[in-house]
Coordinates of C-alpha atoms in Angstrom, one line a residue:
X4 CA -15.7 -3.3 -10.5
X5 CA -15.2 -7.0 -9.9
X6 CA -17.4 -10.0 -11.0
X7 CA -20.5 -9.7 -13.1
X8 CA -21.9 -6.3 -13.9
X9 CA -25.7 -5.9 -14.2
X10 CA -27.0 -2.5 -15.3
X11 CA -30.7 -1.6 -15.4
X12 CA -31.9 1.5 -17.4
X13 CA -35.4 2.7 -16.7
X14 CA -36.9 5.2 -19.2
X15 CA -39.7 7.6 -19.1
X16 CA -41.9 7.8 -22.1
X17 CA -40.4 11.2 -23.1
X18 CA -36.9 9.7 -23.0
X19 CA -37.7 7.0 -25.5
X20 CA -39.5 9.2 -28.0
X21 CA -36.2 9.6 -29.9
X22 CA -33.0 7.7 -30.0
X23 CA -29.6 9.2 -29.3
X24 CA -29.3 10.4 -32.9
X25 CA -32.6 12.3 -32.7
X26 CA -34.5 9.9 -34.8
X27 CA -38.2 9.4 -33.8
X28 CA -38.9 6.0 -32.2
X29 CA -42.6 6.1 -31.5
X30 CA -43.7 5.3 -35.1
X31 CA -40.8 2.9 -35.8
X32 CA -41.7 -0.9 -36.0
X33 CA -41.1 -2.7 -32.7
X34 CA -38.2 -4.8 -34.1
X35 CA -36.5 -1.6 -35.3
X36 CA -36.9 0.0 -31.9
X37 CA -35.5 -3.0 -30.1
X38 CA -32.6 -3.2 -32.5
X39 CA -31.7 0.4 -31.9
X40 CA -31.8 -0.1 -28.2
X41 CA -29.5 -3.1 -28.5
X42 CA -27.1 -1.1 -30.6
X43 CA -27.0 1.6 -27.9
X44 CA -26.6 -1.1 -25.1
X45 CA -23.6 -2.6 -27.0
X46 CA -22.2 0.9 -27.4
X47 CA -22.5 1.4 -23.6
X48 CA -20.6 -1.8 -23.0
X49 CA -17.8 -0.8 -25.3
X50 CA -17.6 2.6 -23.6
X51 CA -17.3 0.8 -20.2
X52 CA -14.5 -1.4 -21.5
X53 CA -12.6 1.5 -23.0
X54 CA -12.8 3.4 -19.8
X55 CA -11.3 0.5 -17.8
X56 CA -14.3 0.3 -15.5
X57 CA -14.8 -3.3 -16.5
X58 CA -12.5 -5.8 -18.2
X59 CA -13.0 -8.2 -21.2
X60 CA -13.2 -11.1 -18.7
X61 CA -16.3 -9.7 -17.0
X62 CA -19.9 -10.3 -18.1
X63 CA -21.6 -6.9 -18.6
X64 CA -25.4 -7.4 -18.7
X65 CA -27.6 -4.4 -19.6
X66 CA -31.4 -4.4 -19.1
X67 CA -33.7 -1.7 -20.4
X68 CA -37.3 -1.0 -19.1
X69 CA -40.1 1.3 -20.2
X70 CA -43.8 0.8 -19.8
X71 CA -44.4 -3.0 -19.9
X72 CA -41.3 -3.5 -22.1
X73 CA -38.1 -5.1 -21.0
X74 CA -35.1 -6.0 -23.1
X75 CA -31.8 -7.6 -22.0
X76 CA -28.5 -7.4 -23.8
X77 CA -26.6 -10.5 -22.7
X78 CA -28.5 -11.8 -19.6
X79 CA -31.1 -10.4 -17.2
X80 CA -29.2 -11.6 -14.1
X81 CA -25.7 -11.5 -12.7
X82 CA -23.7 -14.5 -11.4
X83 CA -22.1 -14.2 -8.0
X84 CA -19.5 -16.6 -6.6
X85 CA -18.2 -16.7 -3.0
X86 CA -16.4 -19.2 -0.8
X87 CA -18.1 -20.7 2.2
X88 CA -17.4 -23.9 4.1
X89 CA -14.4 -24.9 1.9
X90 CA -16.4 -24.7 -1.3
X91 CA -17.5 -22.1 -3.8
X92 CA -21.2 -21.1 -3.9
X93 CA -22.6 -20.0 -7.3
X94 CA -25.7 -17.9 -7.3
X95 CA -27.8 -16.2 -10.0
X96 CA -29.0 -12.7 -8.9
X97 CA -32.0 -11.7 -11.1
X98 CA -32.5 -8.2 -12.3
X99 CA -34.9 -6.0 -10.2
X100 CA -35.1 -8.5 -7.4
X101 CA -33.7 -8.4 -3.9
X102 CA -30.1 -9.3 -3.3
X103 CA -27.6 -8.3 -0.7
X104 CA -25.7 -5.3 -1.8
X105 CA -22.5 -5.9 0.2
X106 CA -20.9 -9.1 -1.0
X107 CA -17.8 -9.3 1.2
X108 CA -19.8 -8.7 4.4
X109 CA -22.5 -11.2 3.2
X110 CA -19.8 -13.9 3.1
X111 CA -18.7 -13.0 6.7
X112 CA -22.3 -13.2 7.8
X113 CA -22.8 -16.6 6.3
X114 CA -19.5 -17.8 7.7
X115 CA -20.6 -16.7 11.2
X116 CA -23.9 -18.6 10.9
X117 CA -22.0 -21.6 9.5
X118 CA -19.6 -21.5 12.6
X119 CA -22.6 -21.2 14.9
X120 CA -24.2 -24.3 13.4
X121 CA -20.9 -26.2 13.7
X122 CA -20.8 -25.1 17.4
X123 CA -24.2 -26.7 17.9
X124 CA -23.7 -29.9 16.1
X125 CA -20.2 -30.3 14.7
X126 CA -19.3 -30.5 11.0
X127 CA -21.3 -33.7 10.1
X128 CA -24.7 -33.3 8.6
X129 CA -26.1 -36.6 10.0
X130 CA -29.9 -36.4 10.1
X131 CA -30.2 -32.7 10.8
X132 CA -32.8 -30.6 8.9
X133 CA -32.9 -26.9 8.1
X134 CA -36.0 -24.7 7.4
X135 CA -35.5 -21.2 6.1
X136 CA -38.5 -18.7 5.8
X137 CA -38.1 -15.8 3.4
X138 CA -35.4 -17.7 1.5
X139 CA -35.3 -15.4 -1.5
X140 CA -33.0 -16.8 -4.3
X141 CA -31.5 -19.3 -1.8
X142 CA -28.5 -17.3 -0.7
X143 CA -28.5 -18.6 2.9
X144 CA -30.2 -21.9 2.1
X145 CA -27.6 -23.0 -0.4
X146 CA -24.6 -21.8 1.5
X147 CA -25.6 -23.7 4.7
X148 CA -27.0 -26.8 3.0
X149 CA -23.9 -29.0 3.4
X150 CA -24.4 -28.9 7.2
X151 CA -27.8 -30.6 6.9
X152 CA -29.2 -33.7 5.3
X153 CA -32.2 -31.7 4.2
X154 CA -32.8 -28.0 3.6
X155 CA -36.2 -26.5 2.9
X156 CA -36.8 -22.9 1.8
X157 CA -40.0 -20.9 1.7
X158 CA -40.5 -17.9 -0.5
X159 CA -43.5 -16.0 -1.9
X160 CA -41.9 -14.2 -4.8
X161 CA -42.4 -16.3 -8.0
X162 CA -39.2 -14.9 -9.7
X163 CA -37.1 -15.6 -6.7
X164 CA -38.5 -19.1 -6.3
X165 CA -37.6 -19.9 -9.9
X166 CA -34.2 -18.4 -9.4
X167 CA -33.7 -20.5 -6.2
X168 CA -34.5 -23.6 -8.1
X169 CA -31.9 -22.8 -10.7
X170 CA -29.4 -22.0 -7.9
X171 CA -30.0 -25.4 -6.3
X172 CA -29.2 -27.1 -9.6
X173 CA -26.1 -24.9 -10.2
X174 CA -24.7 -26.0 -6.8
X175 CA -25.5 -29.7 -7.2
X176 CA -28.0 -29.7 -4.3
X177 CA -31.0 -31.3 -6.1
X178 CA -32.4 -33.9 -3.7
X179 CA -31.0 -32.1 -0.6
X180 CA -32.6 -28.7 -1.1
X181 CA -36.3 -27.9 -1.7
X182 CA -38.0 -24.6 -2.2
X183 CA -41.8 -24.0 -1.6
X184 CA -43.7 -21.1 -3.0
X185 CA -45.6 -19.6 -0.1
X186 CA -45.7 -16.7 2.2
X187 CA -44.2 -17.5 5.6
X188 CA -47.6 -16.7 7.3
X189 CA -49.4 -19.1 5.0
X190 CA -46.8 -21.9 5.4
X191 CA -46.8 -21.5 9.2
X192 CA -50.5 -21.0 9.7
X193 CA -52.4 -22.8 6.9
X194 CA -51.9 -25.0 3.9
X195 CA -48.5 -24.3 2.2
X196 CA -48.9 -23.5 -1.5
X197 CA -46.5 -25.7 -3.4
X198 CA -48.0 -24.9 -6.9
X199 CA -48.1 -21.6 -8.7
X200 CA -51.2 -19.5 -7.9
X201 CA -54.1 -19.7 -10.2
X202 CA -57.0 -17.4 -10.7
X203 CA -59.7 -18.3 -8.3
X204 CA -63.0 -19.6 -9.8
X205 CA -66.3 -19.5 -8.1
X206 CA -67.3 -23.1 -7.3
X207 CA -70.6 -24.1 -5.7
X208 CA -70.2 -26.9 -3.1
X209 CA -73.1 -28.9 -1.7
X210 CA -73.4 -28.7 2.0
X211 CA -74.0 -32.5 2.0
X212 CA -70.5 -33.1 0.4
X213 CA -68.0 -34.4 2.9
X214 CA -64.9 -32.1 2.8
X215 CA -61.4 -32.8 4.0
X216 CA -60.2 -30.5 6.8
X217 CA -57.5 -28.1 5.7
X218 CA -54.0 -28.9 6.8
X219 CA -53.0 -26.5 9.5
X220 CA -49.5 -25.3 10.3
X221 CA -46.2 -27.0 10.0
X222 CA -44.4 -29.2 12.6
X223 CA -41.3 -27.3 13.6
X224 CA -40.1 -30.2 15.6
X225 CA -38.9 -32.0 12.4
X226 CA -36.4 -29.2 11.8
X227 CA -33.2 -28.9 13.9
X228 CA -32.6 -25.3 12.8
X229 CA -35.1 -22.7 11.7
X230 CA -33.7 -19.6 10.0
X231 CA -35.9 -16.5 9.4
X232 CA -34.7 -13.6 7.3
X233 CA -37.9 -11.4 7.1
X234 CA -38.3 -7.9 5.5
X235 CA -37.8 -4.8 7.6
X236 CA -41.2 -5.1 9.2
X237 CA -40.2 -8.2 11.0
X238 CA -42.2 -11.4 11.6
X239 CA -46.0 -11.4 11.4
X240 CA -48.0 -12.7 14.4
X241 CA -48.7 -16.2 12.9
X242 CA -45.1 -16.8 11.9
X243 CA -43.8 -15.5 15.2
X244 CA -46.1 -17.9 17.2
X245 CA -45.1 -20.9 15.1
X246 CA -41.3 -20.4 15.2
X247 CA -41.6 -20.0 18.9
X248 CA -41.5 -23.8 19.0
X249 CA -38.3 -24.1 17.0
X250 CA -35.4 -26.0 18.7
X251 CA -32.7 -23.6 17.4
X252 CA -33.7 -20.3 15.8
X253 CA -31.5 -18.0 13.8
X254 CA -33.1 -14.6 13.2
X255 CA -31.4 -12.4 10.5
X256 CA -32.7 -8.8 10.2
X257 CA -31.7 -5.7 8.4
X258 CA -33.8 -3.8 10.9
X259 CA -32.5 -4.1 14.5
X260 CA -35.6 -2.4 15.9
X261 CA -37.9 -5.1 14.4
X262 CA -35.6 -7.9 15.6
X263 CA -35.5 -6.4 19.1
X264 CA -39.3 -6.1 19.2
X265 CA -39.9 -9.7 18.1
X266 CA -37.4 -11.1 20.5
X267 CA -38.2 -9.1 23.6
X268 CA -42.0 -9.2 23.2
X269 CA -42.4 -12.8 22.1
X270 CA -39.4 -15.1 21.5
X271 CA -37.7 -14.6 24.9
X272 CA -40.8 -16.2 26.5
X273 CA -39.9 -19.5 24.8
X274 CA -36.2 -19.2 24.0
X275 CA -33.0 -18.0 25.5
X276 CA -30.6 -15.8 23.5
X277 CA -27.3 -17.5 22.9
X278 CA -25.4 -15.1 20.6
X279 CA -25.8 -11.8 18.7
X280 CA -23.6 -10.5 15.9
X281 CA -23.7 -7.1 14.1
X282 CA -22.6 -6.6 10.5
X283 CA -22.5 -3.2 8.9
X284 CA -23.8 -4.1 5.5
X285 CA -25.1 -0.6 4.8
X286 CA -22.4 1.9 5.9
X287 CA -23.2 5.6 6.1
X288 CA -27.0 4.9 6.0
X289 CA -27.8 5.3 9.7
X290 CA -30.1 2.8 11.4
X291 CA -29.6 0.2 8.7
X292 CA -27.5 -2.8 9.8
X293 CA -27.6 -6.6 9.5
X294 CA -28.0 -8.4 12.8
X295 CA -27.9 -12.2 13.4
X296 CA -29.4 -13.6 16.6
X297 CA -29.2 -17.3 17.7
X298 CA -31.9 -18.5 20.1
X299 CA -32.4 -21.9 21.8
X300 CA -35.7 -23.3 23.0
X301 CA -35.9 -23.4 26.7
X302 CA -36.0 -26.8 28.4

């Protein structure tokens, strides 16, 4: 194994009733239970080192989960480094959250998108702006940011938004990159949520009170490139309609069928397809592949 190692151990209740020495855990104080688990996690790390699977130079992070409990020996994330555009990108990948499982092909995918953007505009960022929907921990956003004067990411997952903010700082992109916590549908079709969600409270409003109209939609014309990387289901109807006005659209998908549907049934009405690339991120899985399409708004 190369790079950071992150191991997650998920236990059933029956598996944590006793420790490896047969001693009962259920009635032990919480601090004692946690301490025994940490001892076992350190023993696992020593065994991995002794076997040669990992080296002393690698970070080995072990996370244990049972019920609502979670413990981490070392860190609850792995650090990934890869070269793109003549520089090294550093990313934290948090435990239990989505990340690309095929590092080498992810670099090739990002380099392909980088080259496509340079084909469009050249290497200078000038006044170009990037919007990425479903940005996750900022993998694409941060890698491509040097090609733009501003890069905005949208992500609904609170953990990934926090991680993306850390990754922006790690790569010295504060001021150039921004991440907004919102679903793509909400960002495209209604008021984007830029603050953490709070529990709704019932509020009575007088009909005589003058109310500000809700901000609707987002102006895609301010972005020179819009990148979407949706889940396997593809784009929802609201997002699909709004991105149909994007000048240059990059669509990344791990589900070629969903991508083909969205493009053929909707986006080809407004855009012309300029390039397609296929990346076998998931070998031997059948039907799972990463596809990147670049589309240009019709004149």
